[in-house]
Short mmCIF file of C-alpha atoms and ligand atoms in Angstrom, two decimals:
data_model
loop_
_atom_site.label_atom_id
_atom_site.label_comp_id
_atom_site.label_asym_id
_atom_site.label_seq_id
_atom_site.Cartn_x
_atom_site.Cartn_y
_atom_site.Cartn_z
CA UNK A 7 -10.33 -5.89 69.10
CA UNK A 8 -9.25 -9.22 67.31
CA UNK A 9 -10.80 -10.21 64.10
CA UNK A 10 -11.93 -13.64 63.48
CA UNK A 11 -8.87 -14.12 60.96
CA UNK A 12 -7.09 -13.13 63.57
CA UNK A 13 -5.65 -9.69 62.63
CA UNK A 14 -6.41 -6.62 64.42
CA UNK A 15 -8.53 -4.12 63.04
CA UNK A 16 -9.86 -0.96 64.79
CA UNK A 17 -13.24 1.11 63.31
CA UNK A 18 -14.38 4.52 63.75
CA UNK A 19 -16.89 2.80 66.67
CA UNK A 20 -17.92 -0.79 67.73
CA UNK A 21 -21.68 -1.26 68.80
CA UNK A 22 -22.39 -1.36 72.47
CA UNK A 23 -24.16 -4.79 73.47
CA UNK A 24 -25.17 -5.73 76.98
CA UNK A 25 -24.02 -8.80 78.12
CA UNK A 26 -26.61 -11.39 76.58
CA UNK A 27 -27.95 -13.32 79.89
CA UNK A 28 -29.12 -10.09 81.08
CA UNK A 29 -31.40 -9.76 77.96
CA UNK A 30 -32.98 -13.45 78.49
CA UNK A 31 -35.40 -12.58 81.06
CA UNK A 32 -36.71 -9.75 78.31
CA UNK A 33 -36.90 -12.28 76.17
CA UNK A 34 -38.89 -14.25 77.95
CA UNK A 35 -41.16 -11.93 78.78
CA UNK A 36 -42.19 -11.21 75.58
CA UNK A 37 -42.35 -14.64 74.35
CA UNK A 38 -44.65 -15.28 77.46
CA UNK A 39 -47.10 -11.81 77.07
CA UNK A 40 -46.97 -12.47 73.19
CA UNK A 41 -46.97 -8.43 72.86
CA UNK A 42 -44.69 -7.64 70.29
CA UNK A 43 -45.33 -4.43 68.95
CA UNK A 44 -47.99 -1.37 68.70
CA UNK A 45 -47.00 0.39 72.62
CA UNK A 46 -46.66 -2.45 74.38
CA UNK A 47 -45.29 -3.02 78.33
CA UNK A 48 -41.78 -2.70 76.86
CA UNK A 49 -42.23 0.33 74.96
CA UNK A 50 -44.31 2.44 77.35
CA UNK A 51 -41.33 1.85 79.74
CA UNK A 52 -38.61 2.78 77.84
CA UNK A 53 -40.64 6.03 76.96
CA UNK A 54 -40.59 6.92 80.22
CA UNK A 55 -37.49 5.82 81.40
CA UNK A 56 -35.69 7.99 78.42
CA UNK A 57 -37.76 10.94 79.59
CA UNK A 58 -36.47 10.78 82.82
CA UNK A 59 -33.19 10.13 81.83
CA UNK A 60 -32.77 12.75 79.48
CA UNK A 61 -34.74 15.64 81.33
CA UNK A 62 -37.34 16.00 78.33
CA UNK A 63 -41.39 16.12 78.76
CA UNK A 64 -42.51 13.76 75.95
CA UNK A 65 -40.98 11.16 73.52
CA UNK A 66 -42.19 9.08 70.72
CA UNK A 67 -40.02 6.09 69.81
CA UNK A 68 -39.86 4.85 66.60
CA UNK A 69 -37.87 2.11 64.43
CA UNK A 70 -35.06 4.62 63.42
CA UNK A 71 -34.16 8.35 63.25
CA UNK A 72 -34.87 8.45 59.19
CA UNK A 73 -38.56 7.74 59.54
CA UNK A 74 -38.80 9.60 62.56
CA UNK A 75 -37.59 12.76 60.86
CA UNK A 76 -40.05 12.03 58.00
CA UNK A 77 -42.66 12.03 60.32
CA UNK A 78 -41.93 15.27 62.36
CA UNK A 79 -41.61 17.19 58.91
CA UNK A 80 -45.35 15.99 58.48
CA UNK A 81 -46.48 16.30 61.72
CA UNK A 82 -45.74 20.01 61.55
CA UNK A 83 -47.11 20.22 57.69
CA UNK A 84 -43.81 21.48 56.27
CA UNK A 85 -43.69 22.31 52.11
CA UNK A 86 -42.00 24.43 50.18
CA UNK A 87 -38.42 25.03 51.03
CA UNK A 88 -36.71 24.07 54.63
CA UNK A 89 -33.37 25.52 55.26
CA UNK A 90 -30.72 23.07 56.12
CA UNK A 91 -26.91 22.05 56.46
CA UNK A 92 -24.86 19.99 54.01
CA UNK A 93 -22.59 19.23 56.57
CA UNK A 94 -24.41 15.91 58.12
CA UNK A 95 -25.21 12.41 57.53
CA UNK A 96 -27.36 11.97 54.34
CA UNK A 97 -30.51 11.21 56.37
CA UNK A 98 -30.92 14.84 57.11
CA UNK A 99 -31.59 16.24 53.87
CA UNK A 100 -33.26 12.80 52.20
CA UNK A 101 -36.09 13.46 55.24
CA UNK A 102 -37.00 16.34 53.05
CA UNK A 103 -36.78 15.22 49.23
CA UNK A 104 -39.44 12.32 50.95
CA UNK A 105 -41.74 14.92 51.65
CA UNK A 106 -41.17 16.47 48.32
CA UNK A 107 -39.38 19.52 50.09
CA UNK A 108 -36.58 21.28 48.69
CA UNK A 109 -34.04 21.19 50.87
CA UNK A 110 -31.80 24.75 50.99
CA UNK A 111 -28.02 24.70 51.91
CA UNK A 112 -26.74 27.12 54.27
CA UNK A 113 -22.91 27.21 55.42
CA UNK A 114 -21.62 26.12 58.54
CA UNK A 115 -20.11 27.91 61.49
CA UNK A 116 -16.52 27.30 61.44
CA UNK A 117 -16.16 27.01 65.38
CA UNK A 118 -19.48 24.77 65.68
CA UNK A 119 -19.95 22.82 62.13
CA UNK A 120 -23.27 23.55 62.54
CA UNK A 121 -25.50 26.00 60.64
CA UNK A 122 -24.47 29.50 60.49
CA UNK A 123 -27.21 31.37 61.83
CA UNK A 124 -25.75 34.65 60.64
CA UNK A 125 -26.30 33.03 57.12
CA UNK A 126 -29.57 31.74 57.30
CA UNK A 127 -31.71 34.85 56.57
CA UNK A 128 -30.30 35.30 53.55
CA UNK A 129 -31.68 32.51 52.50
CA UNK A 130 -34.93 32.58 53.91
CA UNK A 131 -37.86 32.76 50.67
CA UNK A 132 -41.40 32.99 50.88
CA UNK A 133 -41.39 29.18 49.81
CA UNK A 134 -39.58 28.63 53.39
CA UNK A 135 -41.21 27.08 55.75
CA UNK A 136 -38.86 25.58 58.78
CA UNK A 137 -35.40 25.17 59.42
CA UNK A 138 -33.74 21.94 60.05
CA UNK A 139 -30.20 22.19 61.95
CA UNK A 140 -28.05 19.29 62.86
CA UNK A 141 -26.05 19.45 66.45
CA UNK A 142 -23.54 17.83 64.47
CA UNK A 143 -21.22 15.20 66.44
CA UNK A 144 -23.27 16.67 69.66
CA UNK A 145 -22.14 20.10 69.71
CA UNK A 146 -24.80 22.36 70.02
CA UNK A 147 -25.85 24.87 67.53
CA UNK A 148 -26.25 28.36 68.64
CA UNK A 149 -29.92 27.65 69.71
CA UNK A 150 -30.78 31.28 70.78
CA UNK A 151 -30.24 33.14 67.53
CA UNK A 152 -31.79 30.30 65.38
CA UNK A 153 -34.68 30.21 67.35
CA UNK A 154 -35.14 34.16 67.11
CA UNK A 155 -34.78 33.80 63.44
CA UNK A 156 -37.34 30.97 63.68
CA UNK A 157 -40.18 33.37 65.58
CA UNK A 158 -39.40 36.49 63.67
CA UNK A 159 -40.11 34.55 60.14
CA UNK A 160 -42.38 32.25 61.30
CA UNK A 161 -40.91 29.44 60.76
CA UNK A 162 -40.98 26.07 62.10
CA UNK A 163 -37.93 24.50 63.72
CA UNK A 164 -36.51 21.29 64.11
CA UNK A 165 -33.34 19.34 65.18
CA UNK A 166 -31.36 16.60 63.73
CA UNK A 167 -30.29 15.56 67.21
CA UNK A 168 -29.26 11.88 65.96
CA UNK A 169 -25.68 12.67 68.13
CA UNK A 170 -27.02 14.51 71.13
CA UNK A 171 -28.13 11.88 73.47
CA UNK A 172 -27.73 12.89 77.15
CA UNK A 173 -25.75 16.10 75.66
CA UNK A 174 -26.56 18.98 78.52
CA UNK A 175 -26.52 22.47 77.34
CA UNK A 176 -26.46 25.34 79.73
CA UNK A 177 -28.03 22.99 82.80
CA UNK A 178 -30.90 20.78 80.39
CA UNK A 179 -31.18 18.25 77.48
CA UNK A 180 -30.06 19.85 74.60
CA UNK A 181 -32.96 18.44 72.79
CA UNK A 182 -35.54 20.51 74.76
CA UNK A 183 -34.90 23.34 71.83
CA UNK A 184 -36.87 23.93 68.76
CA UNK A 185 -39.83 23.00 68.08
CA UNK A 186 -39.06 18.86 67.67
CA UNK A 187 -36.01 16.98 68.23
CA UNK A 188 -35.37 13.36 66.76
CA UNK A 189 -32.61 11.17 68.11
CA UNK A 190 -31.32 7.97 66.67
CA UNK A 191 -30.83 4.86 68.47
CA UNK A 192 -28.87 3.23 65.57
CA UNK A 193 -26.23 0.20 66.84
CA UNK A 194 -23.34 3.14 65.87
CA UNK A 195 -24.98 6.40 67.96
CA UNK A 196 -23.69 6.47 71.78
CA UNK A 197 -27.14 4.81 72.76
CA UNK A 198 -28.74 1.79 70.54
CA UNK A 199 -31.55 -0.30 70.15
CA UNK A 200 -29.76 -1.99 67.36
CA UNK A 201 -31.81 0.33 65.22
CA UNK A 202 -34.37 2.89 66.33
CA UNK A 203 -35.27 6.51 66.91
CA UNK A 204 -37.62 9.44 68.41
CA UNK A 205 -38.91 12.62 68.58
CA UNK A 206 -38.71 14.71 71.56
CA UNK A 207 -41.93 16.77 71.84
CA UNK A 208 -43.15 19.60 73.85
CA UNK A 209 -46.37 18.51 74.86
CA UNK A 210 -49.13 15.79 75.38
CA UNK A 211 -50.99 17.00 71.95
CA UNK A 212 -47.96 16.42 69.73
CA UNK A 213 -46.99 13.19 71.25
CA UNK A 214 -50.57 11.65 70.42
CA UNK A 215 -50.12 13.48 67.03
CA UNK A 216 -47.34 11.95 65.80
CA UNK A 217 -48.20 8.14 67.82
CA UNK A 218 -50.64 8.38 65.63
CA UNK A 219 -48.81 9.39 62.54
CA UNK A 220 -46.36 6.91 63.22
CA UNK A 221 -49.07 4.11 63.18
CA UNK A 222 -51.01 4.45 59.85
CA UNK A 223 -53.15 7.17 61.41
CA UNK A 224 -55.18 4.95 63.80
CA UNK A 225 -57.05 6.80 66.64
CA UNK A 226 -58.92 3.33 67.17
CA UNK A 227 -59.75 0.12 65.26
CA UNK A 228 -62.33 1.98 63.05
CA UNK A 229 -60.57 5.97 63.48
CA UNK A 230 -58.18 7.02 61.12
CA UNK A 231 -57.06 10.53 60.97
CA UNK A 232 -54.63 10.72 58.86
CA UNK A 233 -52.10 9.41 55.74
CA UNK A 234 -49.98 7.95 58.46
CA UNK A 235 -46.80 5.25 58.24
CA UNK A 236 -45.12 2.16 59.89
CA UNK A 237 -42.84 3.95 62.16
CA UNK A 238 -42.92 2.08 66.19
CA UNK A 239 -40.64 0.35 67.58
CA UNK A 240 -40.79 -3.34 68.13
CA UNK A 241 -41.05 -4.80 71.87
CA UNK A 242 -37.63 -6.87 70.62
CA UNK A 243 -35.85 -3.22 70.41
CA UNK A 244 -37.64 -1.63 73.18
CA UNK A 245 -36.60 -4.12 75.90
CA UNK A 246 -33.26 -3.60 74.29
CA UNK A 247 -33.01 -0.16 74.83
CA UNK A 248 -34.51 -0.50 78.95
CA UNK A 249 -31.34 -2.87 79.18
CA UNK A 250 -28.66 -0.45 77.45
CA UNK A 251 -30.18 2.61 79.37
CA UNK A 252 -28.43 1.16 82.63
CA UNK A 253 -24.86 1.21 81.72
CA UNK A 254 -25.21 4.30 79.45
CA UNK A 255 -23.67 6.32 82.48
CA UNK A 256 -20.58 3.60 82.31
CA UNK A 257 -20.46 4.30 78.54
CA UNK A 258 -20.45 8.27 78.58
CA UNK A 259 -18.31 7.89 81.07
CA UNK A 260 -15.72 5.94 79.07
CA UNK A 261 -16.14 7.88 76.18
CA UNK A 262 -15.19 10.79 78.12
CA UNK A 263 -12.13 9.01 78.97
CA UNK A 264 -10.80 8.49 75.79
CA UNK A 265 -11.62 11.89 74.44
CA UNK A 266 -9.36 12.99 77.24
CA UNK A 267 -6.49 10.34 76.27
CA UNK A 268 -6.96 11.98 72.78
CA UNK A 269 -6.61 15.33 73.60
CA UNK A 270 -3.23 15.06 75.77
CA UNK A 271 -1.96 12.54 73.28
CA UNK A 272 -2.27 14.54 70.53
CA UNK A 273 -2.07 18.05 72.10
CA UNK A 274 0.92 20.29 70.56
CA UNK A 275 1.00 18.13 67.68
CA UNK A 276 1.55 20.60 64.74
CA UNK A 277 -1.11 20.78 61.93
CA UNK A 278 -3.59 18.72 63.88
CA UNK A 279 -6.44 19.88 66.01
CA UNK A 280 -8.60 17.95 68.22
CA UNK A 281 -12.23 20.13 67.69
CA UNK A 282 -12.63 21.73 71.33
CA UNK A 283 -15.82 21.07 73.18
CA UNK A 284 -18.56 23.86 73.23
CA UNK A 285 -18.89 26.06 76.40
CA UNK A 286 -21.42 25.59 79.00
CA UNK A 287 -21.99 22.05 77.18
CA UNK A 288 -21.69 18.33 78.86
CA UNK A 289 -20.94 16.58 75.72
CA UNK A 290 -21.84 12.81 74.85
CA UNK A 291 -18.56 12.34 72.93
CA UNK A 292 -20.35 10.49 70.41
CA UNK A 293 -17.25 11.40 68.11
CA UNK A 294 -13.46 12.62 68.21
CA UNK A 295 -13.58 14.91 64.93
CA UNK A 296 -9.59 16.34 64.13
CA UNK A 297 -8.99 18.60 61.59
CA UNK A 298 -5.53 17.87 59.65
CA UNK A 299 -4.03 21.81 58.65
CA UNK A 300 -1.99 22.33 55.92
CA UNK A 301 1.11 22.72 57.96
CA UNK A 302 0.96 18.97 59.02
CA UNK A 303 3.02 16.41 57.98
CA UNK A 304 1.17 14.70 55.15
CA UNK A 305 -2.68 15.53 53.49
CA UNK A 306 -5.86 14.43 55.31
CA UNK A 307 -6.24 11.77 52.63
CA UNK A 308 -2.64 10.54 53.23
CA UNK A 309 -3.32 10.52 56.92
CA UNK A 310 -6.50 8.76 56.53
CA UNK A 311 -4.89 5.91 54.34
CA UNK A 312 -1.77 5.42 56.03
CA UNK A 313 -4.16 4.75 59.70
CA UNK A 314 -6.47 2.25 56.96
CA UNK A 315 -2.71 0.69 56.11
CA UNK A 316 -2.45 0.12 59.63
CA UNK A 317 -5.96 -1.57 59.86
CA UNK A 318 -7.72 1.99 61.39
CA UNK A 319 -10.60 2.64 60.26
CA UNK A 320 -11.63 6.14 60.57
CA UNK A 321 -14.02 7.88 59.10
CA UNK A 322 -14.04 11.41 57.08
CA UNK A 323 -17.49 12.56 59.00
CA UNK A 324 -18.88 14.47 56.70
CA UNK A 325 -16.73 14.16 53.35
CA UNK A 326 -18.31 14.22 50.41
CA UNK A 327 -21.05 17.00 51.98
CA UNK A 328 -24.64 15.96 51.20
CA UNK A 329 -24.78 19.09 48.78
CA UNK A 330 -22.37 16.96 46.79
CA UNK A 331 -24.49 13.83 46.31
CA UNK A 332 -26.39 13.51 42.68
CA UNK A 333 -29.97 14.48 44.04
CA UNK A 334 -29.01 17.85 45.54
CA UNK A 335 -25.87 18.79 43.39
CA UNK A 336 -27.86 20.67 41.06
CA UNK A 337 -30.17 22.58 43.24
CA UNK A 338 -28.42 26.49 43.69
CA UNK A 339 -27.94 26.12 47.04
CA UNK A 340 -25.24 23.13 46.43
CA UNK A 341 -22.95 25.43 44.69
CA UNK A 342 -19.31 25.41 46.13
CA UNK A 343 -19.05 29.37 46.32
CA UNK A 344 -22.37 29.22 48.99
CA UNK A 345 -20.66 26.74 50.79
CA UNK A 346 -16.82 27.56 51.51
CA UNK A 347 -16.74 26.93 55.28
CA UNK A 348 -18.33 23.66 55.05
CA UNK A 349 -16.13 22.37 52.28
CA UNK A 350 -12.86 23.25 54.01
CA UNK A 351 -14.00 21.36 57.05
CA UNK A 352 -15.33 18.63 55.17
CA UNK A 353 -11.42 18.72 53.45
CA UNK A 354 -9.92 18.59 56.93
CA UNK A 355 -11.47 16.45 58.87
CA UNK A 356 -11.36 12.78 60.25
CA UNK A 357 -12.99 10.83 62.92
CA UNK A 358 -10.99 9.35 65.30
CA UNK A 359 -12.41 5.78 66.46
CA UNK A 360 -13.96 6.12 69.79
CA UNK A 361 -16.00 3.46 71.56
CA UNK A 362 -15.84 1.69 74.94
CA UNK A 363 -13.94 -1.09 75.23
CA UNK A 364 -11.44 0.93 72.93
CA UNK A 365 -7.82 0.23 75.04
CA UNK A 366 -5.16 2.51 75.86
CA UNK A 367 -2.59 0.68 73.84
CA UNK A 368 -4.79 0.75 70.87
CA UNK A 369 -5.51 4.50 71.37
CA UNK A 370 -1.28 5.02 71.45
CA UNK A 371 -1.15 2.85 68.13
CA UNK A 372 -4.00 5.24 66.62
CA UNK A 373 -2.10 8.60 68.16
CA UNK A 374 1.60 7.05 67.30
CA UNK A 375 0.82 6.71 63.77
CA UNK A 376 -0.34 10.24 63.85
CA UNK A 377 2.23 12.06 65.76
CA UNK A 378 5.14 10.03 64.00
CA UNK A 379 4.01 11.18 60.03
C1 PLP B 417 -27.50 8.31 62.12
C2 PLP B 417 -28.10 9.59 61.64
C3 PLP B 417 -29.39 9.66 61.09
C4 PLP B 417 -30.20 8.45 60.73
O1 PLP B 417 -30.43 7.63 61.80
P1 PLP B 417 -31.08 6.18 61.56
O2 PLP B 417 -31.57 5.82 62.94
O3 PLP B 417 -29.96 5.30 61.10
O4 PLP B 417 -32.18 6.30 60.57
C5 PLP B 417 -29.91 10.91 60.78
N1 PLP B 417 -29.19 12.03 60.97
C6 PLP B 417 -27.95 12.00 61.47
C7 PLP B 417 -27.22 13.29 61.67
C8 PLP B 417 -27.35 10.78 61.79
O5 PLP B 417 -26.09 10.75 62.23
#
């Protein structure tokens, strides 16, 4: 896409916006009903319309994924310890130092990214009390054995599913596992209400639980039934979100498309892997993750500066690890030696930019300067 000073530059994603006159009559219906927040017309819809459209039984929108994974750590009471991944946007572990829990680092999986369930007992304490997994970049963590792990320790569990929207795993919504799921509907994520977020629950109880968590605690004018917060979404981003959910088949659609340019473009290029999609998984393509080897051409770093010489701006999703940032450096956990898989990915990888409206000719510039280093 063309800058306004007229040079070209490409990011690791561009914001999906509906075309504008298609939002006016929104618009004007809220200016005209003078609802615009607390569950009103717009809201109620899009609740529904995103359980339908995702295949899940309950949903609780809120103004973003952060507070909305505050809020499910409360909803469920967790304290103490909560086992985690470092591998992930920093969201993920600051839901838990706002709680005053301690997050606890487990490696990754070096196939999925996502936590190694074979690693998690071993850290398991009596001061644990969930775990909190990521389905990093949509791929699907290996559900079964973490939920076992879950039920034999009794434990709670819950899923960072910020990139899973619409991600199918084995027939249904990906974010029908563990015990919660919160999505994020920030203008970057595959689906956006500019910002915004919610938690996928499994029944009726929990979904009046948390809407009332997520507004102060109010039951009614006079009820309130518990230390709750500001968490709903406005009518503004609501309406948004009715308006994006009909062309988000047109948009997983063309992400698909250019995760398929990728992988023939760049397929038998030595030293660089395009991360292969899980099995039994319809993915969301919410990111092109590659992992430059050793036996390519030039560094990761090297690679990633000469595409930002060229004005391409991709991302090294997730470099530095969380574990590495000053408030969870010092905690045990963070040490390198518990975390080698993690770190090596975190070394290799970059983001390729994927959005629609990304073109075929800029997708050969970004796989040109690649497979001509
Ligand atoms: C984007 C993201 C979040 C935070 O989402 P917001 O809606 O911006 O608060 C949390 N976790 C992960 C893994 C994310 O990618």
């Amino acid at each position: 896409m063309k800058k306004t000073d007229g040079t070209s530059a490409i990011y690791v994603t561009q914001p999906v916006l509906p075309p504008l006159e298609e939002f006016m009559p929104y618009l004007e219906k809220i200016w005209a009903n003078k609802i615009l927040t607390n569950s009103g017309p717009f809201h109620q819809e899009l609740e529904q319309a995103l359980c339908d459209y995702l295949g899940v039984k309950h949903l609780c929108l809120f103004a973003n994924a952060t507070i909305a994974l505050i809020t499910a750590l409360q909803s469920l009471r967790i304290h103490g310890e909560v086992i985690t991944t470092p591998y992930s946007f920093v969201a993920t572990a600051h839901s838990l130092l706002w709680n005053g829990i301690k997050p606890v680092f487990v490696d990754i999986d070096p196939e999925t990214f996502n936590l190694d369930a074979s690693k998690i007992e071993a850290a398991i304490t009596p001061e644990t009390s969930a775990i909190m997994p990521v389905h990093c970049y949509g791929r699907p963590c290996d559900v079964d054995r973490i939920q076992k792990i879950a039920d034999n320790y009794g434990l709670k569990l819950i899923y960072d599913a910020a990139h899973a929207f619409g991600v199918q795993y084995r027939g249904e919504s990906l974010l029908n596992f563990g015990d919660l799921a919160i999505l994020s509907f920030h203008a970057t994520k595959v689906f956006n209400t500019f910002e915004g977020g919610a938690i996928v629950c499994p029944d009726a109880k929990t979904k009046q639980h948390i809407d009332h968590l997520k507004n102060f605690g109010f039951v009614d004018e006079v009820t309130v039934v518990a230390p709750g917060i500001n968490g709903k979404m406005s009518e503004f981003n609501a309406a948004l979100g009715l308006l994006q959910l009909k062309g988000i088949d047109a948009v997983l659609d063309e992400r698909r498309h250019i995760a398929n340019l990728y992988r023939s473009k760049l397929s038998g290029v030595k030293g660089i892997i395009c991360v292969p999609d899980i099995a039994d998984t319809k993915p969301n393509n919410s990111y092109f993750p590659i992992l430059v080897e050793a036996d390519f051409a030039m560094s990761r770093d090297e690679l990633f500066q000469k595409l930002r010489q060229h004005q391409i701006y991709a991302r090294r999703y997730f470099y530095p690890l969380i574990s590495d940032f000053p408030m969870y450096r010092g905690l045990a956990s963070a040490a390198h030696s518990n975390l080698p898989v993690a770190r090596e990915i975190a070394s290799k990888v970059i983001c390729l930019p994927i959005y629609p409206g990304l073109n075929e000719a800029e997708l050969d510039t970004i796989t040109a300067l690649i497979t001509q280093s």
